[in-house]
Amino acid sequence: MQLDQYVHTLGRYLKGKFDNKVRKLTLNAAFTCPNRDGTLGKGGCTFCNVDSFSQQSATTPISEQLARGKKQLGNKAQQYLAYFQAYTSTYREVEYLKAQYQSALIEANIVGLCVGTRPDCVPDEVLQLLGSYVMQGYEVWLELGLQTSHDATLKRINRGHQFSAYQDAVNRAQKYGIKVCTHLILGLPGEGQTEVMQTLDKVLAEPLAGIKLHPLHIVEGSILAKAYRAGKVDVLDMDTYAQWAGDFIRHTPQEIIFHRVSATANKPMLIAPDWCQLRWPSVTAVCQNLAEHGGQGANTNSPLIIK
Ligand code: SF4
């Protein structure tokens, strides 16, 4: 069962555009995070331990990180997007950003950039820089961590920004022709499926090109790890996740590109849920749900709010 049959995946979109297999190569360019260094907040988002997602060392030159990533992929791809993933990859002066992004774009077979950041860390100068790469014909994605549209939840998970910061960022990015991929988490503390669908409704009301979905998972070193061990936080079981993700995807118009519909983390970093250790079981469960109830866009005329 292929996810591409039911979902407008990033892989399908890139294959159509470049007529080649294009994959993301994850990079770590020694950024930090304003929600950790005290500028915008302290302690970070409650679910976050950046060690759980940055596999590359910040001291390794970008060219070497890219070479390593290409080698690991072997013949699974012919072209690549340089993905500045770790921490807040726009959180430095523009000259530093330019040097980092350029050092990736000059490498062989790099067709564009994905830049992961927070909605409150994309001043116009940064968007102007990214927009200049769009003008040069590169594929450019701004990956904005939002997680939820609900301000009460954003506060609960210590994001340090409100939904209005996201609305401001996506609308400014659009002016520079930059595609935005919004990261959302299903199963956040205090949220049920109704809140998830309300979030979808609100992000679809803004200019949006892509979505990255993942389940709440608890990792070592995060604030939620303590709460989980104290029995104060729950995680979704895989069947519930597949049903919520399936409903979410059915209510999403077909032109929106899904960068991911689930997520993984490795043990011993991953505490829960265990099913997040492997990618395919949850992706298969989501696929099955879509096969049974309809794929992306099937319910775009249905009411979004689940009662
Ligand atoms: S999720 Fe992103 S914004 Fe939040 S603490 Fe981690 S690096 Fe910072």
CSV table of C-alpha atoms and ligand atoms in Angstrom, one decimal:
chain,number,residue,atom,x,y,z
A,1,MET,CA,0.0,0.0,0.0
A,2,GLN,CA,1.5,3.3,-1.1
A,3,LEU,CA,0.9,6.6,0.7
A,4,ASP,CA,1.2,8.4,-2.6
A,5,GLN,CA,-2.0,6.7,-3.8
A,6,TYR,CA,-4.0,8.6,-1.2
A,7,VAL,CA,-1.9,11.6,-0.3
A,8,HIS,CA,-0.2,14.4,-2.2
A,9,THR,CA,3.2,13.7,-0.7
A,10,LEU,CA,6.3,15.8,-1.0
A,11,GLY,CA,7.9,12.9,-2.8
A,12,ARG,CA,5.1,12.8,-5.4
A,13,TYR,CA,5.3,16.6,-5.8
A,14,LEU,CA,9.1,16.7,-6.3
A,15,LYS,CA,9.0,13.8,-8.7
A,16,GLY,CA,6.5,15.6,-10.8
A,17,LYS,CA,8.5,18.8,-10.7
A,18,PHE,CA,12.0,17.5,-11.2
A,19,ASP,CA,11.3,14.2,-13.0
A,20,ASN,CA,13.8,12.7,-10.5
A,21,LYS,CA,13.9,11.3,-7.1
A,22,VAL,CA,14.5,14.2,-4.8
A,23,ARG,CA,15.1,13.7,-1.1
A,24,LYS,CA,15.8,16.0,1.9
A,25,LEU,CA,19.3,16.0,3.5
A,26,THR,CA,19.1,17.0,7.1
A,27,LEU,CA,21.7,19.6,8.3
A,28,ASN,CA,22.8,21.1,11.6
A,29,ALA,CA,24.3,24.6,11.1
A,30,ALA,CA,25.0,25.5,14.8
A,31,PHE,CA,21.9,27.5,15.4
A,32,THR,CA,20.4,28.0,18.8
A,33,CYS,CA,16.8,28.7,19.9
A,34,PRO,CA,15.4,31.9,21.3
A,35,ASN,CA,12.9,29.8,23.3
A,36,ARG,CA,15.9,28.2,25.1
A,37,ASP,CA,18.4,31.0,25.5
A,38,GLY,CA,16.0,33.4,27.3
A,39,THR,CA,15.5,35.8,24.4
A,40,LEU,CA,11.8,34.8,23.9
A,41,GLY,CA,11.6,32.1,26.6
A,42,LYS,CA,13.4,29.6,28.7
A,43,GLY,CA,13.4,25.8,28.9
A,44,GLY,CA,12.1,25.3,25.4
A,45,CYS,CA,8.9,23.8,24.2
A,46,THR,CA,7.7,21.1,26.6
A,47,PHE,CA,8.0,18.3,23.9
A,48,CYS,CA,11.4,19.3,22.6
A,49,ASN,CA,14.8,17.8,23.0
A,50,VAL,CA,16.7,18.9,19.9
A,51,ASP,CA,19.1,16.0,20.4
A,52,SER,CA,16.3,13.7,19.3
A,53,PHE,CA,16.1,15.2,15.8
A,54,SER,CA,19.5,16.5,14.9
A,55,GLN,CA,21.6,13.6,13.7
A,56,GLN,CA,24.4,15.7,12.3
A,57,SER,CA,27.1,17.4,14.4
A,58,ALA,CA,27.0,21.2,14.3
A,59,THR,CA,30.8,21.3,14.0
A,60,THR,CA,30.8,19.3,10.7
A,61,PRO,CA,31.0,21.5,7.6
A,62,ILE,CA,27.8,21.7,5.6
A,63,SER,CA,29.6,20.2,2.5
A,64,GLU,CA,30.6,17.1,4.6
A,65,GLN,CA,27.1,16.8,6.1
A,66,LEU,CA,25.6,16.8,2.6
A,67,ALA,CA,28.2,14.3,1.3
A,68,ARG,CA,27.4,12.0,4.2
A,69,GLY,CA,23.7,12.3,3.6
A,70,LYS,CA,24.0,11.6,-0.1
A,71,LYS,CA,26.1,8.5,0.6
A,72,GLN,CA,23.6,7.2,3.1
A,73,LEU,CA,20.8,7.5,0.5
A,74,GLY,CA,22.8,5.8,-2.2
A,75,ASN,CA,20.7,5.4,-5.4
A,76,LYS,CA,17.4,6.3,-3.6
A,77,ALA,CA,17.8,9.9,-4.9
A,78,GLN,CA,19.4,11.8,-7.7
A,79,GLN,CA,18.8,15.4,-6.4
A,80,TYR,CA,18.4,16.9,-2.9
A,81,LEU,CA,16.9,19.6,-0.8
A,82,ALA,CA,19.3,20.9,1.9
A,83,TYR,CA,17.2,20.8,5.1
A,84,PHE,CA,18.4,23.2,7.8
A,85,GLN,CA,16.5,21.4,10.6
A,86,ALA,CA,18.1,21.6,14.0
A,87,TYR,CA,17.0,24.3,16.4
A,88,THR,CA,15.8,27.6,14.9
A,89,SER,CA,17.5,27.8,11.5
A,90,THR,CA,16.8,31.5,10.9
A,91,TYR,CA,18.0,32.6,14.3
A,92,ARG,CA,21.2,34.4,13.4
A,93,GLU,CA,22.2,37.6,11.5
A,94,VAL,CA,21.4,37.5,7.8
A,95,GLU,CA,25.0,37.4,6.7
A,96,TYR,CA,25.6,34.2,8.7
A,97,LEU,CA,22.4,32.7,7.3
A,98,LYS,CA,23.4,33.6,3.8
A,99,ALA,CA,26.8,32.0,4.2
A,100,GLN,CA,25.2,28.8,5.5
A,101,TYR,CA,22.5,28.5,2.9
A,102,GLN,CA,24.9,29.4,0.1
A,103,SER,CA,27.3,26.7,1.2
A,104,ALA,CA,24.6,24.1,0.7
A,105,LEU,CA,23.3,25.5,-2.6
A,106,ILE,CA,26.7,25.4,-4.3
A,107,GLU,CA,27.0,21.7,-3.7
A,108,ALA,CA,26.2,19.2,-6.6
A,109,ASN,CA,22.6,18.3,-7.2
A,110,ILE,CA,21.1,20.5,-4.5
A,111,VAL,CA,17.9,21.9,-6.0
A,112,GLY,CA,16.7,23.9,-3.1
A,113,LEU,CA,16.4,24.6,0.6
A,114,CYS,CA,14.1,23.7,3.5
A,115,VAL,CA,14.5,25.9,6.5
A,116,GLY,CA,13.0,25.0,9.8
A,117,THR,CA,12.1,27.8,12.2
A,118,ARG,CA,9.6,29.4,14.5
A,119,PRO,CA,6.9,31.9,13.3
A,120,ASP,CA,8.4,34.7,15.4
A,121,CYS,CA,11.9,34.3,13.9
A,122,VAL,CA,11.4,35.3,10.3
A,123,PRO,CA,12.0,39.0,9.9
A,124,ASP,CA,11.6,40.5,6.5
A,125,GLU,CA,15.4,40.4,5.8
A,126,VAL,CA,15.3,36.6,6.2
A,127,LEU,CA,12.3,36.3,3.9
A,128,GLN,CA,14.0,38.6,1.4
A,129,LEU,CA,17.1,36.3,1.4
A,130,LEU,CA,14.9,33.1,0.9
A,131,GLY,CA,12.9,34.9,-1.7
A,132,SER,CA,16.1,35.7,-3.6
A,133,TYR,CA,16.6,31.9,-3.9
A,134,VAL,CA,13.1,31.5,-5.2
A,135,MET,CA,13.8,34.1,-7.9
A,136,GLN,CA,16.9,32.1,-8.9
A,137,GLY,CA,14.7,29.0,-9.5
A,138,TYR,CA,15.5,27.1,-6.3
A,139,GLU,CA,12.8,25.1,-4.5
A,140,VAL,CA,12.4,26.8,-1.2
A,141,TRP,CA,10.3,25.8,1.8
A,142,LEU,CA,10.0,27.6,5.0
A,143,GLU,CA,9.1,25.0,7.6
A,144,LEU,CA,7.2,26.7,10.4
A,145,GLY,CA,6.7,25.0,13.8
A,146,LEU,CA,3.2,25.8,14.9
A,147,GLN,CA,2.0,22.6,16.4
A,148,THR,CA,-1.5,24.0,17.2
A,149,SER,CA,-3.6,27.0,16.5
A,150,HIS,CA,-4.9,27.2,20.0
A,151,ASP,CA,-3.3,29.9,22.1
A,152,ALA,CA,-4.1,28.1,25.4
A,153,THR,CA,-2.2,25.0,24.2
A,154,LEU,CA,0.7,27.1,22.8
A,155,LYS,CA,1.0,28.5,26.3
A,156,ARG,CA,0.7,25.1,27.9
A,157,ILE,CA,3.5,23.7,25.8
A,158,ASN,CA,5.6,26.8,26.3
A,159,ARG,CA,5.9,27.7,22.7
A,160,GLY,CA,6.5,31.4,23.5
A,161,HIS,CA,4.4,32.7,20.7
A,162,GLN,CA,0.7,32.9,19.7
A,163,PHE,CA,-1.2,31.9,16.6
A,164,SER,CA,-1.1,35.6,15.4
A,165,ALA,CA,2.7,35.3,15.0
A,166,TYR,CA,2.1,32.4,12.6
A,167,GLN,CA,-0.6,34.3,10.7
A,168,ASP,CA,1.8,37.2,10.3
A,169,ALA,CA,4.7,35.0,9.2
A,170,VAL,CA,2.9,33.0,6.5
A,171,ASN,CA,1.4,36.1,5.0
A,172,ARG,CA,4.7,37.9,4.8
A,173,ALA,CA,6.4,34.7,3.4
A,174,GLN,CA,3.7,34.6,0.6
A,175,LYS,CA,4.7,38.0,-0.5
A,176,TYR,CA,8.2,36.7,-1.3
A,177,GLY,CA,6.9,33.6,-3.1
A,178,ILE,CA,8.1,31.3,-0.4
A,179,LYS,CA,6.2,28.1,0.2
A,180,VAL,CA,5.3,27.4,3.8
A,181,CYS,CA,5.1,24.0,5.4
A,182,THR,CA,3.4,24.1,8.8
A,183,HIS,CA,4.3,21.5,11.4
A,184,LEU,CA,1.5,20.3,13.5
A,185,ILE,CA,1.3,17.8,16.4
A,186,LEU,CA,-1.7,15.5,17.0
A,187,GLY,CA,-2.4,14.6,20.7
A,188,LEU,CA,-1.0,17.6,22.5
A,189,PRO,CA,-1.9,17.9,26.2
A,190,GLY,CA,-5.4,19.2,26.6
A,191,GLU,CA,-6.4,18.6,23.0
A,192,GLY,CA,-8.7,16.1,21.4
A,193,GLN,CA,-9.7,15.6,17.8
A,194,THR,CA,-12.0,18.6,17.8
A,195,GLU,CA,-9.1,20.9,18.6
A,196,VAL,CA,-7.0,19.3,15.9
A,197,MET,CA,-9.7,19.9,13.3
A,198,GLN,CA,-10.1,23.4,14.4
A,199,THR,CA,-6.4,23.9,13.9
A,200,LEU,CA,-6.7,22.5,10.4
A,201,ASP,CA,-9.6,24.9,9.7
A,202,LYS,CA,-7.5,27.9,10.9
A,203,VAL,CA,-4.3,27.0,9.0
A,204,LEU,CA,-6.2,26.5,5.8
A,205,ALA,CA,-7.6,30.0,6.1
A,206,GLU,CA,-4.0,31.3,5.7
A,207,PRO,CA,-1.7,30.9,2.6
A,208,LEU,CA,-0.3,27.4,3.0
A,209,ALA,CA,1.5,25.0,0.7
A,210,GLY,CA,2.4,22.1,2.9
A,211,ILE,CA,1.8,20.4,6.2
A,212,LYS,CA,4.0,18.1,8.3
A,213,LEU,CA,2.0,16.0,10.7
A,214,HIS,CA,3.2,14.0,13.6
A,215,PRO,CA,2.0,12.4,16.8
A,216,LEU,CA,3.0,13.7,20.2
A,217,HIS,CA,5.9,11.6,21.3
A,218,ILE,CA,7.8,11.9,24.5
A,219,VAL,CA,11.5,12.0,24.4
A,220,GLU,CA,14.2,12.0,27.1
A,221,GLY,CA,15.4,15.4,28.3
A,222,SER,CA,12.1,17.1,27.5
A,223,ILE,CA,9.8,18.8,30.0
A,224,LEU,CA,7.0,16.4,29.0
A,225,ALA,CA,9.2,13.4,30.0
A,226,LYS,CA,8.8,14.2,33.6
A,227,ALA,CA,5.1,14.8,33.3
A,228,TYR,CA,4.6,11.5,31.4
A,229,ARG,CA,6.5,9.6,34.1
A,230,ALA,CA,4.3,11.3,36.7
A,231,GLY,CA,1.2,10.0,34.8
A,232,LYS,CA,0.1,13.6,33.9
A,233,VAL,CA,0.3,13.2,30.2
A,234,ASP,CA,-1.0,10.6,27.8
A,235,VAL,CA,0.0,9.7,24.3
A,236,LEU,CA,-2.2,8.4,21.5
A,237,ASP,CA,-2.4,4.7,20.5
A,238,MET,CA,-1.6,4.0,16.9
A,239,ASP,CA,-5.1,3.3,15.8
A,240,THR,CA,-6.4,6.6,17.3
A,241,TYR,CA,-3.5,8.4,15.6
A,242,ALA,CA,-4.3,6.8,12.3
A,243,GLN,CA,-8.0,7.7,12.5
A,244,TRP,CA,-7.2,11.4,13.5
A,245,ALA,CA,-4.6,11.7,10.8
A,246,GLY,CA,-6.9,10.1,8.3
A,247,ASP,CA,-9.8,12.5,9.1
A,248,PHE,CA,-7.3,15.4,8.9
A,249,ILE,CA,-6.0,14.4,5.5
A,250,ARG,CA,-9.5,13.8,4.1
A,251,HIS,CA,-10.4,17.4,5.1
A,252,THR,CA,-7.3,18.8,3.5
A,253,PRO,CA,-7.5,20.1,-0.1
A,254,GLN,CA,-5.6,18.1,-2.6
A,255,GLU,CA,-3.2,20.9,-3.6
A,256,ILE,CA,-1.7,20.9,-0.1
A,257,ILE,CA,1.6,18.9,0.0
A,258,PHE,CA,2.1,16.6,3.0
A,259,HIS,CA,5.8,16.5,3.9
A,260,ARG,CA,5.1,13.8,6.5
A,261,VAL,CA,2.1,12.1,8.0
A,262,SER,CA,3.8,10.5,11.1
A,263,ALA,CA,7.2,10.6,12.8
A,264,THR,CA,9.8,8.4,14.5
A,265,ALA,CA,12.3,8.6,17.2
A,266,ASN,CA,14.9,6.2,18.3
A,267,LYS,CA,15.2,4.4,21.6
A,268,PRO,CA,16.6,5.1,24.2
A,269,MET,CA,15.7,8.7,23.4
A,270,LEU,CA,12.1,7.8,22.8
A,271,ILE,CA,10.0,7.1,25.9
A,272,ALA,CA,6.5,6.8,24.4
A,273,PRO,CA,4.6,5.8,22.4
A,274,ASP,CA,6.6,2.6,21.4
A,275,TRP,CA,5.0,2.6,18.0
A,276,CYS,CA,6.9,5.7,17.1
A,277,GLN,CA,10.1,3.7,17.0
A,278,LEU,CA,9.3,2.5,13.4
A,279,ARG,CA,8.1,4.6,10.5
A,280,TRP,CA,6.1,2.0,8.5
A,281,PRO,CA,3.6,0.7,11.0
A,282,SER,CA,2.0,4.1,11.6
A,283,VAL,CA,2.2,5.1,7.9
A,284,THR,CA,0.6,1.8,7.0
A,285,ALA,CA,-2.1,2.4,9.5
A,286,VAL,CA,-2.8,5.9,8.1
A,287,CYS,CA,-2.8,4.4,4.6
A,288,GLN,CA,-5.3,1.8,5.6
A,289,ASN,CA,-7.6,4.4,7.1
A,290,LEU,CA,-7.4,6.4,3.9
A,291,ALA,CA,-8.0,3.4,1.7
A,292,GLU,CA,-11.2,2.6,3.7
A,293,HIS,CA,-12.6,6.0,4.2
A,294,GLY,CA,-11.2,8.1,1.4
A,295,GLY,CA,-7.9,9.9,0.6
A,296,GLN,CA,-6.8,13.5,0.7
A,297,GLY,CA,-9.5,16.0,-0.1
A,298,ALA,CA,-12.3,13.4,0.1
A,299,ASN,CA,-14.2,15.4,2.8
A,300,THR,CA,-13.2,19.0,1.9
A,301,ASN,CA,-16.9,19.9,1.6
A,302,SER,CA,-17.8,18.3,5.0
A,303,PRO,CA,-17.9,20.3,8.2
A,304,LEU,CA,-14.5,20.4,9.7
A,305,ILE,CA,-15.4,20.3,13.4
A,306,ILE,CA,-15.7,16.8,14.9
A,307,LYS,CA,-18.3,16.7,17.7
B,1,SF4,S1,10.8,22.9,19.3
B,1,SF4,FE1,12.0,24.4,18.2
B,1,SF4,S2,11.3,26.4,19.1
B,1,SF4,FE2,10.7,24.8,20.5
B,1,SF4,S3,12.4,24.6,22.0
B,1,SF4,FE3,12.8,23.1,20.4
B,1,SF4,S4,14.1,24.2,18.9
B,1,SF4,FE4,13.2,25.7,20.2
